[in-house]
mmCIF file of C-alpha atoms in Angstrom:
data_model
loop_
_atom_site.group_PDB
_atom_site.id
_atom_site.type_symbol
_atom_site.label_atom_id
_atom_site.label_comp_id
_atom_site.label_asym_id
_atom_site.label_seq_id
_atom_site.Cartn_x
_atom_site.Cartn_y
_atom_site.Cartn_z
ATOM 1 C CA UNK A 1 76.406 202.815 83.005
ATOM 2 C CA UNK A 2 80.234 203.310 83.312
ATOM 3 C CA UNK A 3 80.002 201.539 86.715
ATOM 4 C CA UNK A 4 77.796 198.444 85.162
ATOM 5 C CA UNK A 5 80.706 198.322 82.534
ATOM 6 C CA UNK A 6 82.994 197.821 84.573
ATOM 7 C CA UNK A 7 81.626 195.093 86.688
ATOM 8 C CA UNK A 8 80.963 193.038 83.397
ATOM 9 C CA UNK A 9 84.465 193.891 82.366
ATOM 10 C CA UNK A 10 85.414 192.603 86.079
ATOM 11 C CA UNK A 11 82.849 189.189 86.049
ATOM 12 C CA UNK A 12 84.643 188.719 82.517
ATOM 13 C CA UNK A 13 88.222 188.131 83.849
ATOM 14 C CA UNK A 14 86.854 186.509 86.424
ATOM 15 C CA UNK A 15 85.185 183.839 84.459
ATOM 16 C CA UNK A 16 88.037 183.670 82.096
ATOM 17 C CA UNK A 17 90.517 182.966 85.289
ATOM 18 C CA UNK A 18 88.257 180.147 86.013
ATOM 19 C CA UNK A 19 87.435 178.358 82.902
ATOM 20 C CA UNK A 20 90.834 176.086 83.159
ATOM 21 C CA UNK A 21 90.120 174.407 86.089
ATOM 22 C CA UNK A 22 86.880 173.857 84.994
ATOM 23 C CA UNK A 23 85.373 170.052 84.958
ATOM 24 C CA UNK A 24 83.822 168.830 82.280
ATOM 25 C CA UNK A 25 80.834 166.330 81.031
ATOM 26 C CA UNK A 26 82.609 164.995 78.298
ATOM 27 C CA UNK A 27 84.892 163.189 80.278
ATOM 28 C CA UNK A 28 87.154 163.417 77.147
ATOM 29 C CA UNK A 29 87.552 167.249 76.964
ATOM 30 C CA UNK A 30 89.820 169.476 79.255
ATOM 31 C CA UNK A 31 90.599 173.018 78.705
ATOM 32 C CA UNK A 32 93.644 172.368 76.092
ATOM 33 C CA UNK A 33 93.175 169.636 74.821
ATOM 34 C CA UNK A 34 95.472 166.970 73.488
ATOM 35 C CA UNK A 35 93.981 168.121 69.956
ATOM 36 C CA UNK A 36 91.763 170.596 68.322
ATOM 37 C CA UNK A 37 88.969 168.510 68.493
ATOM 38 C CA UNK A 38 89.343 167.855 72.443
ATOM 39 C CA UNK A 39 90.624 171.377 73.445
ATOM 40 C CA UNK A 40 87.707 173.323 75.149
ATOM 41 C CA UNK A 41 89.863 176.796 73.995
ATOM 42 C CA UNK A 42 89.942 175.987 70.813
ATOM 43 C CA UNK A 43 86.542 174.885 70.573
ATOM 44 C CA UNK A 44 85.077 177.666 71.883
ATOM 45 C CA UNK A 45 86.947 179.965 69.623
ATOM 46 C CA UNK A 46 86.327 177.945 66.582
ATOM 47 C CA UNK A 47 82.570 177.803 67.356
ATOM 48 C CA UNK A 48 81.819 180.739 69.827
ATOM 49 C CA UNK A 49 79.840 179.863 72.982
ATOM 50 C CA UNK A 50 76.001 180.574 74.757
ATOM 51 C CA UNK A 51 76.272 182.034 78.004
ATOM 52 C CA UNK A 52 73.293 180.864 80.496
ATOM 53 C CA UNK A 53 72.799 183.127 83.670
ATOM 54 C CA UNK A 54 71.563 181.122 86.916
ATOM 55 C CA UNK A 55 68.876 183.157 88.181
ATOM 56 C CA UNK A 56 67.820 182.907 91.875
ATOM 57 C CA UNK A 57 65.056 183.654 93.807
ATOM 58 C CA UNK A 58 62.282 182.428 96.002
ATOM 59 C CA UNK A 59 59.179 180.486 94.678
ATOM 60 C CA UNK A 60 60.217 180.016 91.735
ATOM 61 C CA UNK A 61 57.372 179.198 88.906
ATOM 62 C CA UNK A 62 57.893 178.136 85.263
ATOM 63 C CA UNK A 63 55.031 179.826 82.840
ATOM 64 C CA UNK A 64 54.639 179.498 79.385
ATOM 65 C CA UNK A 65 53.152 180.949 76.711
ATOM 66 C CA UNK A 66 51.582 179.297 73.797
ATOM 67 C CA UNK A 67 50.617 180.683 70.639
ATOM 68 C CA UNK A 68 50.552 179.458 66.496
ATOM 69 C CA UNK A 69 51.965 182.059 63.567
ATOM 70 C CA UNK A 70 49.335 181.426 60.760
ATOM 71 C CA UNK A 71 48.113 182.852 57.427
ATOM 72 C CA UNK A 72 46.051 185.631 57.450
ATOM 73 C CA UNK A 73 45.025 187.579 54.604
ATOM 74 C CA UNK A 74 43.839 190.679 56.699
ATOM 75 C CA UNK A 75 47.739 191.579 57.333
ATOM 76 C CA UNK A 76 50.493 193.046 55.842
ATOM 77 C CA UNK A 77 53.013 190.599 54.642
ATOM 78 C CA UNK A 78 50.395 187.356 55.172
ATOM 79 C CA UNK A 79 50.526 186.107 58.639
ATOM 80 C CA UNK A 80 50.040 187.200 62.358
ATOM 81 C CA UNK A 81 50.167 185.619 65.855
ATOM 82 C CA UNK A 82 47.108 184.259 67.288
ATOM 83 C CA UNK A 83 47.554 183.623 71.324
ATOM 84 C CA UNK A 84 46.731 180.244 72.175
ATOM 85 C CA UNK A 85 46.930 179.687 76.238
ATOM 86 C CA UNK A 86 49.231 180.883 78.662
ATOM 87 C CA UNK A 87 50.469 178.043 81.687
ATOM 88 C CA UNK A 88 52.045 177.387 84.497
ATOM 89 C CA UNK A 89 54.369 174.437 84.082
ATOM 90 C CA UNK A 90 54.153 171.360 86.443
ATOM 91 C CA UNK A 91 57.677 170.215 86.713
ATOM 92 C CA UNK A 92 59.669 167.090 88.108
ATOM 93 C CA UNK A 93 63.125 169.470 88.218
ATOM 94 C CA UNK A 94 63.324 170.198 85.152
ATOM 95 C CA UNK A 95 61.171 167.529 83.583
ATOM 96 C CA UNK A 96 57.762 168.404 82.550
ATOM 97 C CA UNK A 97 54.209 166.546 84.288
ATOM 98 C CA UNK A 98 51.496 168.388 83.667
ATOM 99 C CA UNK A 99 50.088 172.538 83.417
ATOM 100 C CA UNK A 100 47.647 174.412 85.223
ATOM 101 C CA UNK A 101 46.129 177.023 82.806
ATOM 102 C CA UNK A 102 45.928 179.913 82.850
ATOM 103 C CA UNK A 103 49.212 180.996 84.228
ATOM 104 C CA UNK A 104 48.889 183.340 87.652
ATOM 105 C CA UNK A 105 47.442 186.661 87.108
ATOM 106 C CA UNK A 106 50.489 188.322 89.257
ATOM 107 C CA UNK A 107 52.097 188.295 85.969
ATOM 108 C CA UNK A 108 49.808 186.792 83.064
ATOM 109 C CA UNK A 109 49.920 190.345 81.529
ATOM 110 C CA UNK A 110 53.811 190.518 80.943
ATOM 111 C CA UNK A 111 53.575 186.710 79.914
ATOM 112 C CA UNK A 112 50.976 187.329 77.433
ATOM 113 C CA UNK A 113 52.816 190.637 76.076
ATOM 114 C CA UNK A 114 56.157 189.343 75.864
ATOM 115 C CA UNK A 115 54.758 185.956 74.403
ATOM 116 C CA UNK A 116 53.185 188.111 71.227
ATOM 117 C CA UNK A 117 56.805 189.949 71.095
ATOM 118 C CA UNK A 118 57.944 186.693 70.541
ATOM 119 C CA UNK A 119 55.728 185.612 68.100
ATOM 120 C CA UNK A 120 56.145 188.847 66.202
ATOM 121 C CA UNK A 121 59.783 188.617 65.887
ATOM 122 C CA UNK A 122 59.063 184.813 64.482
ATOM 123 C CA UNK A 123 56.965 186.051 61.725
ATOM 124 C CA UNK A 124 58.799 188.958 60.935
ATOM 125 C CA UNK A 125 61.828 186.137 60.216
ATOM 126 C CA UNK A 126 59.229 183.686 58.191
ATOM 127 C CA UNK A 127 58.203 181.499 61.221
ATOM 128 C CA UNK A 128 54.657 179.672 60.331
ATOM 129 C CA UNK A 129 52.998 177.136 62.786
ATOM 130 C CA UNK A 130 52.843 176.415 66.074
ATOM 131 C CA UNK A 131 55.424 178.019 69.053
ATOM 132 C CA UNK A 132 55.861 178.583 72.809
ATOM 133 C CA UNK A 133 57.901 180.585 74.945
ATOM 134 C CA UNK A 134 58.906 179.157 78.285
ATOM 135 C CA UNK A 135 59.638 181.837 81.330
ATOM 136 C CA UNK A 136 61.154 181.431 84.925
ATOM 137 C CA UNK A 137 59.330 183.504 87.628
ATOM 138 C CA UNK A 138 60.799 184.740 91.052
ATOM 139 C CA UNK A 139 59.334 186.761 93.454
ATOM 140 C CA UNK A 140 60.943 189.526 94.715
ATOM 141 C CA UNK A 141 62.035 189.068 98.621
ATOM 142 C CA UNK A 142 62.828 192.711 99.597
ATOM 143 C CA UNK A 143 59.288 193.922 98.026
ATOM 144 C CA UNK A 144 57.449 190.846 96.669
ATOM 145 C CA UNK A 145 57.109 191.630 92.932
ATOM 146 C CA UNK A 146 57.858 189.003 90.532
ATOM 147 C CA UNK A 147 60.582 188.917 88.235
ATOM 148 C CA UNK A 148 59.901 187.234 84.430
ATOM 149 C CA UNK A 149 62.938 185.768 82.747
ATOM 150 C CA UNK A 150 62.274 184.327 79.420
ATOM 151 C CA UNK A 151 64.372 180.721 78.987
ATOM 152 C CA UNK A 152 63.740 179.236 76.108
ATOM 153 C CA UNK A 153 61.339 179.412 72.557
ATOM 154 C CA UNK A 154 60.180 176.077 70.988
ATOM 155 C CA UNK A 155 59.244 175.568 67.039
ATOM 156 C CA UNK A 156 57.032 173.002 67.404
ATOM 157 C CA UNK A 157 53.431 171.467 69.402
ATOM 158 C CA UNK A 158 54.340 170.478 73.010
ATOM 159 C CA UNK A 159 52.725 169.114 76.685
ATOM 160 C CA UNK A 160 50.613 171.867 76.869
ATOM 161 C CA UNK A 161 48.615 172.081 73.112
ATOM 162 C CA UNK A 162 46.848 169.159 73.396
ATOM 163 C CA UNK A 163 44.813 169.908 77.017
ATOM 164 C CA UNK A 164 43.627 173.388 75.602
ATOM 165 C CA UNK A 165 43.191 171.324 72.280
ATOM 166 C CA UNK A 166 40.856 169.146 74.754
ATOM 167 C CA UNK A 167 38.939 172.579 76.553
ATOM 168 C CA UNK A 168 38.384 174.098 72.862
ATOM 169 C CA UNK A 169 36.993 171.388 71.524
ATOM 170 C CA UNK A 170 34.672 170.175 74.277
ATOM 171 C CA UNK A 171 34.034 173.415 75.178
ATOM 172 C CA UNK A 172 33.863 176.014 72.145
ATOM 173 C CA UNK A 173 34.588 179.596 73.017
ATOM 174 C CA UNK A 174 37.863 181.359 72.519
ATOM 175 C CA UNK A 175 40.974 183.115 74.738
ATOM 176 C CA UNK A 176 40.274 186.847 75.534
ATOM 177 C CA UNK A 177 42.783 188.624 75.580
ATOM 178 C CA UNK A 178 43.191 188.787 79.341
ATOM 179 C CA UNK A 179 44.918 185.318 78.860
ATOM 180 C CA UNK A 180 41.289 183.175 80.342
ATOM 181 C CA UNK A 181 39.530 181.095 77.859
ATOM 182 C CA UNK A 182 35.714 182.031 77.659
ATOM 183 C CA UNK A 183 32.774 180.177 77.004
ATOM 184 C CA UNK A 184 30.329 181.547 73.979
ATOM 185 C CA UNK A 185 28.153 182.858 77.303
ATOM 186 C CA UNK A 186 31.237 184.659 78.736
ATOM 187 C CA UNK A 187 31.849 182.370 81.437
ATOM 188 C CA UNK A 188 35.194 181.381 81.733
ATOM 189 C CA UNK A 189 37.713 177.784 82.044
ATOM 190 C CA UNK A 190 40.180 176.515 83.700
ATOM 191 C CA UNK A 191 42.563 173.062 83.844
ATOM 192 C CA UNK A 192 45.075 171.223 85.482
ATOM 193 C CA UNK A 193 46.581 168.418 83.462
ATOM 194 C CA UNK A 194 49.041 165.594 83.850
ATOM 195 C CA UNK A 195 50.619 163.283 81.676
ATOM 196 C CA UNK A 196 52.271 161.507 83.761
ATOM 197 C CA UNK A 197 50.311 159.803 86.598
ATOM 198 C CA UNK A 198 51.949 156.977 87.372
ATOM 199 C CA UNK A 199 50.679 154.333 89.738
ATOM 200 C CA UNK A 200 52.361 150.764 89.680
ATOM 201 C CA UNK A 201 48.783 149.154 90.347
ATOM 202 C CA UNK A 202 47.836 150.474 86.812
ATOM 203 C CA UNK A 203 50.344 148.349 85.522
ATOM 204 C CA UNK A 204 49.209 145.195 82.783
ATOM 205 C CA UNK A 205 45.828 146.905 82.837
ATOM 206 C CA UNK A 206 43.856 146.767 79.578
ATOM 207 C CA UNK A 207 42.859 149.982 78.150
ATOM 208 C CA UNK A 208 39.365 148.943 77.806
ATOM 209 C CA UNK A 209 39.069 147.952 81.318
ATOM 210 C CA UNK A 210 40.413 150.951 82.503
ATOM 211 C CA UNK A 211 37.862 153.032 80.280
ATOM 212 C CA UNK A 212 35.046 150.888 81.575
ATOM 213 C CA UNK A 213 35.802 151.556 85.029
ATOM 214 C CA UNK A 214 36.153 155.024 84.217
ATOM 215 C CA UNK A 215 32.432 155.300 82.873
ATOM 216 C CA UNK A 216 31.009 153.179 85.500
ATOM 217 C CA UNK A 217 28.417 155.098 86.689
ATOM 218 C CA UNK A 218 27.285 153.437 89.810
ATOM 219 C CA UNK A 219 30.577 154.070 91.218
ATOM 220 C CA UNK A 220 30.543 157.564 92.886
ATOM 221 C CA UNK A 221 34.173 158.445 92.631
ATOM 222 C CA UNK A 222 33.764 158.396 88.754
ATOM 223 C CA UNK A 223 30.260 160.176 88.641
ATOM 224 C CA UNK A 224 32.671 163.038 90.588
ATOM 225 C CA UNK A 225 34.557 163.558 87.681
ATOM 226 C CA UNK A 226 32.681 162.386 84.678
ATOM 227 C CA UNK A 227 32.658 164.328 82.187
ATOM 228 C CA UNK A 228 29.422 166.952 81.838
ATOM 229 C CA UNK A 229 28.503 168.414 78.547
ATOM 230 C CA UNK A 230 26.025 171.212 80.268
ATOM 231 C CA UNK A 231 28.341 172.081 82.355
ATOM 232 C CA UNK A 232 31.595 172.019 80.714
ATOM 233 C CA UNK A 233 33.280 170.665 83.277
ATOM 234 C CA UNK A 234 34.900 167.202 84.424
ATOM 235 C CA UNK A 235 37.802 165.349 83.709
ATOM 236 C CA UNK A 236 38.875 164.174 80.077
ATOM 237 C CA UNK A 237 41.581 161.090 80.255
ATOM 238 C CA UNK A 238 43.929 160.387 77.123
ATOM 239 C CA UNK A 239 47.480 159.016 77.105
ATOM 240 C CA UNK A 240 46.529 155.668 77.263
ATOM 241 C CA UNK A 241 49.347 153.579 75.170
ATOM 242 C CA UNK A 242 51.819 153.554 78.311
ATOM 243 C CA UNK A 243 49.062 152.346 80.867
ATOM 244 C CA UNK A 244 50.093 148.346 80.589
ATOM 245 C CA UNK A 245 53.863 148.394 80.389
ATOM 246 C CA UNK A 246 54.145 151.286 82.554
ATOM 247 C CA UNK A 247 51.100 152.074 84.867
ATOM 248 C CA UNK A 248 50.689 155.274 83.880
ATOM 249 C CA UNK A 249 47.687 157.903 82.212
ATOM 250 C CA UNK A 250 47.262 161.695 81.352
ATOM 251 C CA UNK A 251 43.990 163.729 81.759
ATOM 252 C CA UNK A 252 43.045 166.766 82.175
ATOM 253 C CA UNK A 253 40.253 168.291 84.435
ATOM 254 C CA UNK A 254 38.347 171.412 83.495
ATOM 255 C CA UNK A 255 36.629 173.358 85.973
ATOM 256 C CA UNK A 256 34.440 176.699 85.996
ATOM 257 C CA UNK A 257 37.643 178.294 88.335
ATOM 258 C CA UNK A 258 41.418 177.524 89.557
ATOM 259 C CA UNK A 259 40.070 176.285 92.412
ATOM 260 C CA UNK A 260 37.297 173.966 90.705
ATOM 261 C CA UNK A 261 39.533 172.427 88.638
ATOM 262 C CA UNK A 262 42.328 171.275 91.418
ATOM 263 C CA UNK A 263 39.625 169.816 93.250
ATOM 264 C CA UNK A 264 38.680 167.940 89.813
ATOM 265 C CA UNK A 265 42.196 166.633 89.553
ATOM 266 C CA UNK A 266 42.317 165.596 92.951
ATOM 267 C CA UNK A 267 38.917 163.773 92.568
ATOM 268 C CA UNK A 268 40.544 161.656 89.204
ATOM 269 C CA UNK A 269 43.577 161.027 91.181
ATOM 270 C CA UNK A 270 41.266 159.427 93.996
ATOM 271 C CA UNK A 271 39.278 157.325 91.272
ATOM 272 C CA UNK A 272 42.332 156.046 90.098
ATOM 273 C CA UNK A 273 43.356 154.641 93.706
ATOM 274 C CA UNK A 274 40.215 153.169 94.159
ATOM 275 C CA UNK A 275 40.340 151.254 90.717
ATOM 276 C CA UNK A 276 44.386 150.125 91.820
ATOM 277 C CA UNK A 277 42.912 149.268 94.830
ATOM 278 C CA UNK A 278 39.996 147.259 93.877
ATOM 279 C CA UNK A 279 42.300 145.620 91.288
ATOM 280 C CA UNK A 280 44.575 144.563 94.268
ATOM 281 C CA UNK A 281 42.096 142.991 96.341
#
């Protein structure tokens, strides 16, 4: 412990002996300032500041954890967490596309478990309504185990409620808590969802024609992924208001496993080149 302390103490000054010669955003700010107001030293003692740690690591992953605080009359003090899905983030750097749900299983368990923590420490400080916890996974290069670094919390819906919104309703069943959503017969569900598919081709298209060649059912590439209420299974496309200015559509294809539901997406993402490319001809 004594030796840890006195590496912080060390990476302290260090930081400290850097901080002046520091470049900033605000093209307007330097380290003193020509006023209170422009003086990163003052600022910083006026208003304190968040340290961020870069973490490192190979194959990196971004899951999250979502889950709603709500009233329940069964529990001390009127509310508890109920678990909603757990993901893995699709991201464009650090801009979101789409999910895959669930999130791996080489660490669903810790995301799950810390994701309730969460959640309890919400309610505990009078949190109610929806929440999710964002993580940053890296595997371990010396003996491959994966590291879980929890990033960020946000107080609000987000990208990921409304495809398990999507699964629930079309599908009934509920999330056991392994971190899989089940069917009423036990058998589980998976997704991957975007919304952001982009293709300039989709561009000016009306919504209804896009629906109608959706639905077509002499056209094999959409029997592939039509929807089937037996089943469960098929792709469900939403996100519709930025198809004609911008060309581009969210969905989100449920299959019976991980691998059934890539092959899904990949299957809507081939109908959709084949309507661009019959719209082209």
């Amino acid at each position: 412990i004594e030796d840890m302390d006195a590496r912080i103490a060390a990476m302290s000054c260090d930081i400290e002996a850097e901080l002046p010669h520091l470049m900033f955003e605000c093209p307007c700010m330097t380290w003193d300032g020509c006023n209170e107001h422009t003086g990163f030293k003052s600022q910083m003692a006026k208003l304190g500041v968040v340290a961020e740690a870069f973490l490192d690591g190979e194959v990196p992953t971004s899951p999250s954890f979502q889950a709603v605080v709500e009233p329940d009359s069964n529990v001390a003090g009127g509310h508890s967490v109920r678990m909603l899905s757990t993901h893995e983030q699709l991201l464009d750097g650090q801009i979101y596309e789409g999910c895959m749900n669930p999130c791996s299983s080489r660490y669903r368990k810790r995301v799950v478990e810390y994701g309730k923590k969460v959640g309890e420490q919400l309610e505990a400080n009078g949190i109610v309504g929806h929440f999710s916890a964002d993580f940053l996974a890296t595997k371990n290069p010396i003996d491959g185990s994966w590291d879980l670094n929890a990033l960020e919390i946000n107080l609000r819906q987000g990208g990921t409620t409304h495809p398990h919104a999507h699964m629930a309703l079309l599908c009934g069943g509920q999330l056991n808590d392994d971190g899989i959503f089940h069917l009423l017969n036990g058998d589980p569900r998976f997704y991957v969802a975007t919304d952001c598919y982009r293709d300039d081709g989709l561009k000016g298209m009306d919504e209804a024609d896009l629906i109608a060649s959706l639905q077509n059912d002499e056209d094999p590439h959409a029997i592939k992924v039509k929807w089937d209420p037996e089943s469960k299974t098929g792709v469900v496309f939403h996100l519709f208001r930025f198809l004609f200015p911008y060309g581009r559509v969210g969905f989100a294809a449920i299959g019976s496993n991980s691998d059934h539901a890539q092959i899904l997406y990949d299957d809507a993402v081939s109908l959709l080149k084949q309507i661009v490319k019959k719209r082209t001809k």
